[in-house]
Coordinates of C-alpha atoms in Angstrom, one line a residue:
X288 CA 19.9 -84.4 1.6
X289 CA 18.0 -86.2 3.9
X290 CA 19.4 -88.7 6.5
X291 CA 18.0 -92.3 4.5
X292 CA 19.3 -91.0 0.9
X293 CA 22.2 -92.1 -0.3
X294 CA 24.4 -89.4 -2.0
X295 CA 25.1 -91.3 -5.1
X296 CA 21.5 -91.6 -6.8
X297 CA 19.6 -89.1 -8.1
X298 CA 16.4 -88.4 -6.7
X299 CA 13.7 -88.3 -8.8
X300 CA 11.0 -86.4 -8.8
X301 CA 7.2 -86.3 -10.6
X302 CA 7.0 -83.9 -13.7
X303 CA 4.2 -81.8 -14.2
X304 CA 2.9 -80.9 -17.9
X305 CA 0.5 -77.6 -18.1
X306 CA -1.5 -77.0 -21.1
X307 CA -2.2 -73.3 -21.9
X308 CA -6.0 -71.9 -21.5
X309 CA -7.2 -70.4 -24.3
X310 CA -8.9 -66.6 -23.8
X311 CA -12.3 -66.0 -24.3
X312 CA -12.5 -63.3 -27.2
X313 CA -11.5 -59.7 -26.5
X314 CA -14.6 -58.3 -28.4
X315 CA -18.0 -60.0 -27.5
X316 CA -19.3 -61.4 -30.5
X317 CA -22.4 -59.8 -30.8
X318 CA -20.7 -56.1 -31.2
X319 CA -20.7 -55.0 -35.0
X320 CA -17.6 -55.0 -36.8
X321 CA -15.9 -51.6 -37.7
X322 CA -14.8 -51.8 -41.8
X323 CA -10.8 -50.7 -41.8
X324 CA -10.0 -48.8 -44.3
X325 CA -7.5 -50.8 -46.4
X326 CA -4.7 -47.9 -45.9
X327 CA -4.8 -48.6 -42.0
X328 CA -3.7 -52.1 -41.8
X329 CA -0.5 -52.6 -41.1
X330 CA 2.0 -54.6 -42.7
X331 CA 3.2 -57.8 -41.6
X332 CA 6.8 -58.8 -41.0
X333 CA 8.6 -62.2 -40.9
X334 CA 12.2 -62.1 -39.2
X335 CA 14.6 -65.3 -39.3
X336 CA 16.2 -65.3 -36.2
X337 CA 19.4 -66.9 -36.3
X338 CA 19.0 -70.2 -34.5
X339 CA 16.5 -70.9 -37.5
X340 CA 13.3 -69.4 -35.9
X341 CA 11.0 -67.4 -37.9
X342 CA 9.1 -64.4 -35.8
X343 CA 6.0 -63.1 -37.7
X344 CA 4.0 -59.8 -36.6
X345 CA 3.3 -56.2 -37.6
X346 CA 6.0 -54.0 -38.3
X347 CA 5.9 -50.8 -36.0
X348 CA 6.1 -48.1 -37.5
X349 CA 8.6 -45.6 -35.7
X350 CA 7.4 -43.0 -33.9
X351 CA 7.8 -39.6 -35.6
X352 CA 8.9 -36.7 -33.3
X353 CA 6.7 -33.6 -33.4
X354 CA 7.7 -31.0 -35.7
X355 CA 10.1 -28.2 -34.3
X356 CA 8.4 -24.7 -34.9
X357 CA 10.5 -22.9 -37.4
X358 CA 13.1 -20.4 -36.1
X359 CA 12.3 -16.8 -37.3
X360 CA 14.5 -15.3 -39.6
X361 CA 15.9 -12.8 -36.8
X362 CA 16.0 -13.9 -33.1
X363 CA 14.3 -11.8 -30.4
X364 CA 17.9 -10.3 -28.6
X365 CA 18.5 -9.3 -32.6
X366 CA 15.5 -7.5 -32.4
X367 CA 15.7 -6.2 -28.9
X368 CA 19.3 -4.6 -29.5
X369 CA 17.8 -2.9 -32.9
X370 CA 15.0 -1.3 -30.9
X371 CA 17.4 0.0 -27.9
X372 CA 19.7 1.3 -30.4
X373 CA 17.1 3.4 -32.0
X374 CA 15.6 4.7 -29.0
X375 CA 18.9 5.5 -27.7
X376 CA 19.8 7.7 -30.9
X377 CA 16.3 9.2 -30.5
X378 CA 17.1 10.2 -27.4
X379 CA 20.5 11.5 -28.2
X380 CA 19.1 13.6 -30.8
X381 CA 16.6 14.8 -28.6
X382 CA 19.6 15.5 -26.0
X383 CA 21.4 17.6 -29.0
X384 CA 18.3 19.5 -29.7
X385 CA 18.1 20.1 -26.2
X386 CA 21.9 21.5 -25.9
X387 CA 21.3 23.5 -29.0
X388 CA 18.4 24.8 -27.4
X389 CA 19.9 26.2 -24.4
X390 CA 23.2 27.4 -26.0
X391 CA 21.0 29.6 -28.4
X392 CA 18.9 31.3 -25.3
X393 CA 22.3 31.5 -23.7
X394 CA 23.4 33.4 -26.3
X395 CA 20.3 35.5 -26.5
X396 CA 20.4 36.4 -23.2
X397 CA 24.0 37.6 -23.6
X398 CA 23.0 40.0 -26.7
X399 CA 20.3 41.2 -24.6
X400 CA 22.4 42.6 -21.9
X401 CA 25.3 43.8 -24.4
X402 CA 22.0 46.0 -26.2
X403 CA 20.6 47.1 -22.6
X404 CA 24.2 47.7 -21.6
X405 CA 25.1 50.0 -25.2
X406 CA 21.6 51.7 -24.4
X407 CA 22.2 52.6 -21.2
X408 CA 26.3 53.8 -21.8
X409 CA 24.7 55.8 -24.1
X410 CA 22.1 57.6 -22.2
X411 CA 24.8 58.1 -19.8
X412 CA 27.1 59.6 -22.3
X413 CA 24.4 62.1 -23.4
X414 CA 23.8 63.1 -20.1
X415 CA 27.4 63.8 -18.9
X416 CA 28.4 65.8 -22.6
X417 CA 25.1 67.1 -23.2
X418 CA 25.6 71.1 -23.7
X419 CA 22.4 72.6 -22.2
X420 CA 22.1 70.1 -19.2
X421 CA 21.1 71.2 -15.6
X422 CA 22.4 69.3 -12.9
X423 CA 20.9 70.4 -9.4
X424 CA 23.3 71.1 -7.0
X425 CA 26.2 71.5 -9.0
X426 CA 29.1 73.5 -9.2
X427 CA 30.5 74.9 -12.6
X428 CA 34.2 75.6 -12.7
X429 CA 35.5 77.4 -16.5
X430 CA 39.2 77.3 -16.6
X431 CA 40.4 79.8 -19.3
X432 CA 43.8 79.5 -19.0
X433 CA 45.7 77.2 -16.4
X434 CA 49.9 78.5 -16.0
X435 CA 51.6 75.4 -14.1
X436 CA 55.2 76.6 -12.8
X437 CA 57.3 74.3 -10.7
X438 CA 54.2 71.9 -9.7
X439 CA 52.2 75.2 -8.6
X440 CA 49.4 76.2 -10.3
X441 CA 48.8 79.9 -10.8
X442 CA 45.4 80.8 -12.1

């Protein structure tokens, strides 16, 4: 308040009126008009609001989220597991062919030294009992008839 006022009158004050400006046109008028197809226009809607008002303009339509890529019938891990499960039995087998493989040459080997082990005994044993054999050097001894008495031999 100012000093001269008195503090029971109102003050009043001038009121201002403003008129709105209308827009010049969006599209100048010499452009050509586009036809729309009648399929295009959209609808108009009138709402009562509920103080008696009545709101016209276009309904909107919603917007329509994009469409979600269809999930495959398997997933990918599904798939994944499948493939490392048949690559590990793959490599199993190969493992079992491998074990097989080396327990067959293990016994192979072992054959192959009985046989060269038979063959050589029994070159041995022809050599040592063999009737008409000359050994160099060595010294023949033909006991006829041996008499042991008390531990002693007498020949």
């Amino acid at each position: 308040m100012y000093p001269n006022d008195t503090p029971h009158l109102p003050v009043q004050r001038a009121v201002e009126v403003h008129h709105p400006t209308p827009c010049p046109p969006a599209v100048p008028v010499s452009a050509p008009l586009v036809p729309v197809q009648p399929n295009t226009v959209p609808a108009v809607a009138s709402i009562v609001l509920p103080d008696g008002r009545v709101v016209t303009g276009y309904a909107i339509n919603p917007v329509q989220p994009a469409p979600v890529a269809a999930k495959p019938a398997v997933s990918r891990t599904a798939v994944n597991v499948a493939l490392g499960g048949a690559g590990f039995l793959a490599v199993c087998g190969g493992l079992m062919l491998l074990t097989s493989f080396i327990a067959a040459l293990t016994a192979f080997i072992t054959q192959l030294i009985i046989l060269a082990a038979v063959i050589f005994g029994g070159w041995i044993a022809v050599q040592i009992f063999s009737a008409n054999g000359h050994r160099a050097g060595g010294i023949t001894f033909n006991i006829r008839r041996a008499v042991f008495k008390r531990n002693k031999f007498h020949g």
